[in-house]
Amino acid sequence: AGGLSAVSPNAIVLALVRLVAGVGIGATVPPLFSLVAELSPPSTRGLMVTIVASFWMIGSIYTAVMAIIVFQWNYGGWRTFALWCALPSATGAALVYYLVPESPRFSALHGEFEKAVKVTNMLGSYMGNDVHDDDALTLEEVQHCYKDSVIQDDDDDDEDEKSKMKKAKQSIQTLYTPKMRSTTLPLQAIWFSLSFGSYGLLIWINSIFVEVHLKDVYTNALLFAVANLPGNVVS
């Protein structure tokens, strides 16, 4: 979507492409943190999640630097800026595709038991565990644990769309049962407040800089991006 932004013929197409990019970001964040937590050693799991979260701020710094290079130093226009901003995402997607293994639990839930065993034992070795034949995870162990939990792929279209939507609705409703409501609602309120404050200020920050007559808008945007990093690391 970032690359398509650079070749958008008009504002409407650009807005639609950015909408797709936003949906992609929203769909990526939850599985990203879940996968990092699953693939990281327990002793450094918190650190790994923090590092991943910090790259959001690093991306903001990168974007601010590219804005200075492209707009302030006149090395291209907004299309060039869009391409440079899309480069990290494209690079990251390629690296994840080729280097990051699939979630062992996901593989097991979809009946790929051999793949789950292979990845789990590989991760055990990476985490410093001395995995020998005697204590390595076996295919039989995974099959025993997940034999009743395998998600069947519906290739025959036996389940219609209404049934699928009903199941999805029931899953969402589970979050608002009396038992879960006291956890779900506060978390949603906190996340809404954080997103509203962060994204709201981020969107309008350059306009604020102009209104208060700051001369170097792009450098101030860079300083604003850098200021986010220490707070994320400390928290």
CSV table of C-alpha atoms in Angstrom, one decimal:
chain,number,residue,atom,x,y,z
A,1,ALA,CA,0.0,0.0,0.0
A,2,GLY,CA,2.9,2.3,0.7
A,3,GLY,CA,4.3,1.8,-2.8
A,4,LEU,CA,0.9,2.3,-4.4
A,5,SER,CA,0.6,5.6,-2.5
A,6,ALA,CA,3.5,7.0,-4.5
A,7,VAL,CA,1.7,6.3,-7.8
A,8,SER,CA,-1.8,7.4,-6.8
A,9,PRO,CA,-3.3,9.5,-9.5
A,10,ASN,CA,-5.5,11.6,-7.2
A,11,ALA,CA,-6.5,12.3,-3.6
A,12,ILE,CA,-9.4,9.8,-3.6
A,13,VAL,CA,-7.2,6.9,-4.7
A,14,LEU,CA,-4.5,8.0,-2.2
A,15,ALA,CA,-7.0,8.1,0.6
A,16,LEU,CA,-8.3,4.6,-0.3
A,17,VAL,CA,-4.7,3.2,-0.4
A,18,ARG,CA,-3.9,4.7,3.0
A,19,LEU,CA,-7.1,3.1,4.3
A,20,VAL,CA,-5.8,-0.3,3.1
A,21,ALA,CA,-2.5,0.5,4.8
A,22,GLY,CA,-4.2,1.3,8.0
A,23,VAL,CA,-6.2,-1.9,8.0
A,24,GLY,CA,-3.0,-3.8,7.3
A,25,ILE,CA,-1.3,-2.2,10.3
A,26,GLY,CA,-4.2,-2.9,12.6
A,27,ALA,CA,-4.3,-6.6,11.4
A,28,THR,CA,-0.6,-7.0,11.9
A,29,VAL,CA,-0.1,-5.6,15.4
A,30,PRO,CA,-1.9,-8.3,17.5
A,31,PRO,CA,-0.3,-11.4,15.9
A,32,LEU,CA,3.0,-9.6,15.8
A,33,PHE,CA,3.2,-9.3,19.6
A,34,SER,CA,1.7,-12.7,20.1
A,35,LEU,CA,4.3,-14.3,17.9
A,36,VAL,CA,7.2,-12.5,19.5
A,37,ALA,CA,6.0,-13.6,22.9
A,38,GLU,CA,5.6,-17.2,21.8
A,39,LEU,CA,9.0,-17.4,20.1
A,40,SER,CA,11.0,-15.6,22.8
A,41,PRO,CA,12.7,-17.3,25.8
A,42,PRO,CA,10.7,-16.6,29.1
A,43,SER,CA,13.7,-14.9,30.6
A,44,THR,CA,13.9,-12.2,27.9
A,45,ARG,CA,10.3,-12.2,26.7
A,46,GLY,CA,9.5,-8.8,28.1
A,47,LEU,CA,12.7,-7.3,26.6
A,48,MET,CA,11.9,-8.8,23.2
A,49,VAL,CA,8.3,-7.3,23.2
A,50,THR,CA,9.7,-3.9,24.3
A,51,ILE,CA,12.3,-4.0,21.4
A,52,VAL,CA,9.5,-4.7,18.9
A,53,ALA,CA,7.4,-1.9,20.3
A,54,SER,CA,10.3,0.4,20.2
A,55,PHE,CA,10.6,0.0,16.4
A,56,TRP,CA,7.3,1.9,16.1
A,57,MET,CA,9.2,5.0,17.5
A,58,ILE,CA,12.2,4.2,15.4
A,59,GLY,CA,9.9,4.2,12.3
A,60,SER,CA,8.7,7.6,13.3
A,61,ILE,CA,12.3,8.9,13.6
A,62,TYR,CA,13.0,7.4,10.1
A,63,THR,CA,10.0,9.1,8.7
A,64,ALA,CA,10.9,12.4,10.2
A,65,VAL,CA,14.5,12.1,8.8
A,66,MET,CA,13.2,11.2,5.3
A,67,ALA,CA,10.9,14.3,5.5
A,68,ILE,CA,13.9,16.5,6.2
A,69,ILE,CA,15.9,14.9,3.3
A,70,VAL,CA,13.0,15.0,0.8
A,71,PHE,CA,11.2,18.2,1.6
A,72,GLN,CA,13.7,20.4,3.4
A,73,TRP,CA,16.7,19.5,1.3
A,74,ASN,CA,14.6,19.2,-1.9
A,75,TYR,CA,15.5,15.6,-2.9
A,76,GLY,CA,12.2,14.8,-4.6
A,77,GLY,CA,8.6,15.3,-3.8
A,78,TRP,CA,5.8,13.6,-1.9
A,79,ARG,CA,5.8,10.5,-4.2
A,80,THR,CA,9.5,10.0,-3.4
A,81,PHE,CA,8.7,10.4,0.3
A,82,ALA,CA,6.0,7.8,0.1
A,83,LEU,CA,8.4,5.3,-1.6
A,84,TRP,CA,11.1,5.8,1.0
A,85,CYS,CA,8.5,5.4,3.8
A,86,ALA,CA,7.3,2.1,2.2
A,87,LEU,CA,10.8,0.6,2.0
A,88,PRO,CA,11.1,-0.5,5.7
A,89,SER,CA,7.7,-2.2,5.6
A,90,ALA,CA,8.6,-4.1,2.4
A,91,THR,CA,12.0,-5.1,3.8
A,92,GLY,CA,10.5,-6.2,7.1
A,93,ALA,CA,7.8,-8.2,5.4
A,94,ALA,CA,10.4,-10.0,3.3
A,95,LEU,CA,12.6,-10.8,6.3
A,96,VAL,CA,9.7,-12.1,8.3
A,97,TYR,CA,8.6,-14.3,5.5
A,98,TYR,CA,11.9,-15.9,5.0
A,99,LEU,CA,13.4,-15.9,8.5
A,100,VAL,CA,10.7,-16.1,11.1
A,101,PRO,CA,9.2,-19.5,11.6
A,102,GLU,CA,5.5,-20.1,11.9
A,103,SER,CA,3.9,-20.3,15.3
A,104,PRO,CA,4.2,-23.9,16.5
A,105,ARG,CA,0.8,-23.7,18.2
A,106,PHE,CA,-0.8,-22.4,15.0
A,107,SER,CA,0.8,-25.3,13.0
A,108,ALA,CA,-0.5,-27.8,15.6
A,109,LEU,CA,-4.0,-26.4,15.6
A,110,HIS,CA,-4.1,-26.8,11.8
A,111,GLY,CA,-2.9,-30.4,11.9
A,112,GLU,CA,0.7,-29.7,10.8
A,113,PHE,CA,2.2,-31.7,13.7
A,114,GLU,CA,5.6,-32.4,12.2
A,115,LYS,CA,6.1,-28.8,11.5
A,116,ALA,CA,5.2,-27.8,15.0
A,117,VAL,CA,7.6,-30.4,16.5
A,118,LYS,CA,10.4,-29.2,14.2
A,119,VAL,CA,10.0,-25.5,15.0
A,120,THR,CA,9.5,-26.1,18.8
A,121,ASN,CA,12.8,-28.1,19.0
A,122,MET,CA,14.6,-25.6,16.9
A,123,LEU,CA,13.4,-22.8,19.2
A,124,GLY,CA,14.5,-24.8,22.2
A,125,SER,CA,18.0,-25.0,20.8
A,126,TYR,CA,18.0,-21.2,20.1
A,127,MET,CA,16.9,-20.5,23.6
A,128,GLY,CA,19.9,-22.3,25.0
A,129,ASN,CA,18.3,-25.5,25.9
A,130,ASP,CA,20.3,-28.6,25.2
A,131,VAL,CA,17.7,-30.6,23.2
A,132,HIS,CA,18.7,-34.2,22.8
A,133,ASP,CA,16.7,-37.1,21.5
A,134,ASP,CA,15.6,-38.1,25.0
A,135,ASP,CA,14.1,-34.8,26.0
A,136,ALA,CA,13.1,-33.3,22.6
A,137,LEU,CA,9.4,-32.8,21.8
A,138,THR,CA,8.0,-35.8,19.9
A,139,LEU,CA,5.4,-36.1,17.3
A,140,GLU,CA,3.3,-38.3,19.5
A,141,GLU,CA,3.2,-35.7,22.3
A,142,VAL,CA,2.0,-33.0,20.0
A,143,GLN,CA,-0.6,-35.2,18.5
A,144,HIS,CA,-1.9,-36.3,21.9
A,145,CYS,CA,-2.2,-32.6,23.1
A,146,TYR,CA,-3.9,-31.3,20.0
A,147,LYS,CA,-5.8,-34.2,18.5
A,148,ASP,CA,-9.1,-32.8,19.8
A,149,SER,CA,-8.3,-29.2,19.0
A,150,VAL,CA,-7.4,-29.3,15.3
A,151,ILE,CA,-9.2,-26.7,13.2
A,152,GLN,CA,-10.7,-28.4,10.2
A,153,ASP,CA,-10.3,-26.5,6.9
A,154,ASP,CA,-13.7,-26.2,5.3
A,155,ASP,CA,-12.8,-27.0,1.7
A,156,ASP,CA,-16.3,-28.5,0.9
A,157,ASP,CA,-18.2,-25.3,1.8
A,158,ASP,CA,-20.3,-27.3,4.3
A,159,GLU,CA,-20.5,-24.3,6.6
A,160,ASP,CA,-22.2,-21.4,5.0
A,161,GLU,CA,-21.3,-17.7,5.6
A,162,LYS,CA,-24.1,-17.1,8.0
A,163,SER,CA,-22.8,-19.9,10.3
A,164,LYS,CA,-19.3,-18.4,10.1
A,165,MET,CA,-20.6,-15.0,11.0
A,166,LYS,CA,-22.6,-16.4,13.9
A,167,LYS,CA,-19.4,-18.1,15.3
A,168,ALA,CA,-17.5,-14.8,14.9
A,169,LYS,CA,-20.2,-12.9,16.7
A,170,GLN,CA,-20.3,-15.4,19.5
A,171,SER,CA,-16.5,-15.1,19.9
A,172,ILE,CA,-16.9,-11.3,20.2
A,173,GLN,CA,-19.8,-11.6,22.7
A,174,THR,CA,-17.6,-13.8,24.9
A,175,LEU,CA,-15.5,-10.7,25.6
A,176,TYR,CA,-18.5,-8.9,27.1
A,177,THR,CA,-19.8,-11.7,29.3
A,178,PRO,CA,-20.1,-10.7,33.0
A,179,LYS,CA,-16.9,-12.6,33.7
A,180,MET,CA,-14.9,-10.9,31.0
A,181,ARG,CA,-16.5,-7.5,30.9
A,182,SER,CA,-14.6,-6.0,33.9
A,183,THR,CA,-11.3,-6.8,32.0
A,184,THR,CA,-12.4,-6.0,28.4
A,185,LEU,CA,-14.0,-2.6,28.9
A,186,PRO,CA,-11.1,-1.0,30.9
A,187,LEU,CA,-8.6,-2.3,28.4
A,188,GLN,CA,-10.6,-0.9,25.6
A,189,ALA,CA,-10.9,2.5,27.3
A,190,ILE,CA,-7.2,2.6,28.0
A,191,TRP,CA,-6.3,1.6,24.4
A,192,PHE,CA,-8.8,4.2,23.0
A,193,SER,CA,-7.3,6.9,25.1
A,194,LEU,CA,-3.7,6.0,24.2
A,195,SER,CA,-4.6,5.9,20.5
A,196,PHE,CA,-6.6,9.0,20.5
A,197,GLY,CA,-3.9,11.0,22.3
A,198,SER,CA,-1.0,9.6,20.4
A,199,TYR,CA,-2.4,9.5,16.9
A,200,GLY,CA,-4.4,12.7,17.3
A,201,LEU,CA,-1.3,14.7,18.4
A,202,LEU,CA,0.8,13.0,15.7
A,203,ILE,CA,-1.5,13.9,12.9
A,204,TRP,CA,-1.7,17.6,14.0
A,205,ILE,CA,1.8,18.2,15.3
A,206,ASN,CA,3.1,19.8,12.2
A,207,SER,CA,0.1,22.2,12.0
A,208,ILE,CA,0.7,23.1,15.7
A,209,PHE,CA,4.4,23.8,14.9
A,210,VAL,CA,3.3,26.2,12.1
A,211,GLU,CA,0.7,27.9,14.2
A,212,VAL,CA,3.3,28.6,17.0
A,213,HIS,CA,5.7,29.9,14.4
A,214,LEU,CA,8.4,27.3,14.8
A,215,LYS,CA,10.7,28.0,11.9
A,216,ASP,CA,12.1,24.5,11.3
A,217,VAL,CA,9.0,22.3,11.1
A,218,TYR,CA,10.7,19.1,10.0
A,219,THR,CA,13.5,19.2,12.6
A,220,ASN,CA,11.0,19.8,15.3
A,221,ALA,CA,9.0,16.8,14.0
A,222,LEU,CA,12.2,14.8,14.3
A,223,LEU,CA,12.7,15.9,17.9
A,224,PHE,CA,9.0,15.0,18.6
A,225,ALA,CA,9.6,11.5,17.2
A,226,VAL,CA,12.8,11.0,19.2
A,227,ALA,CA,11.1,12.1,22.4
A,228,ASN,CA,8.7,9.1,22.2
A,229,LEU,CA,11.5,6.6,22.4
A,230,PRO,CA,12.7,7.0,26.0
A,231,GLY,CA,9.2,6.8,27.4
A,232,ASN,CA,8.6,3.5,25.6
A,233,VAL,CA,11.9,2.0,26.8
A,234,VAL,CA,11.3,3.1,30.4
A,235,SER,CA,7.8,1.8,30.5
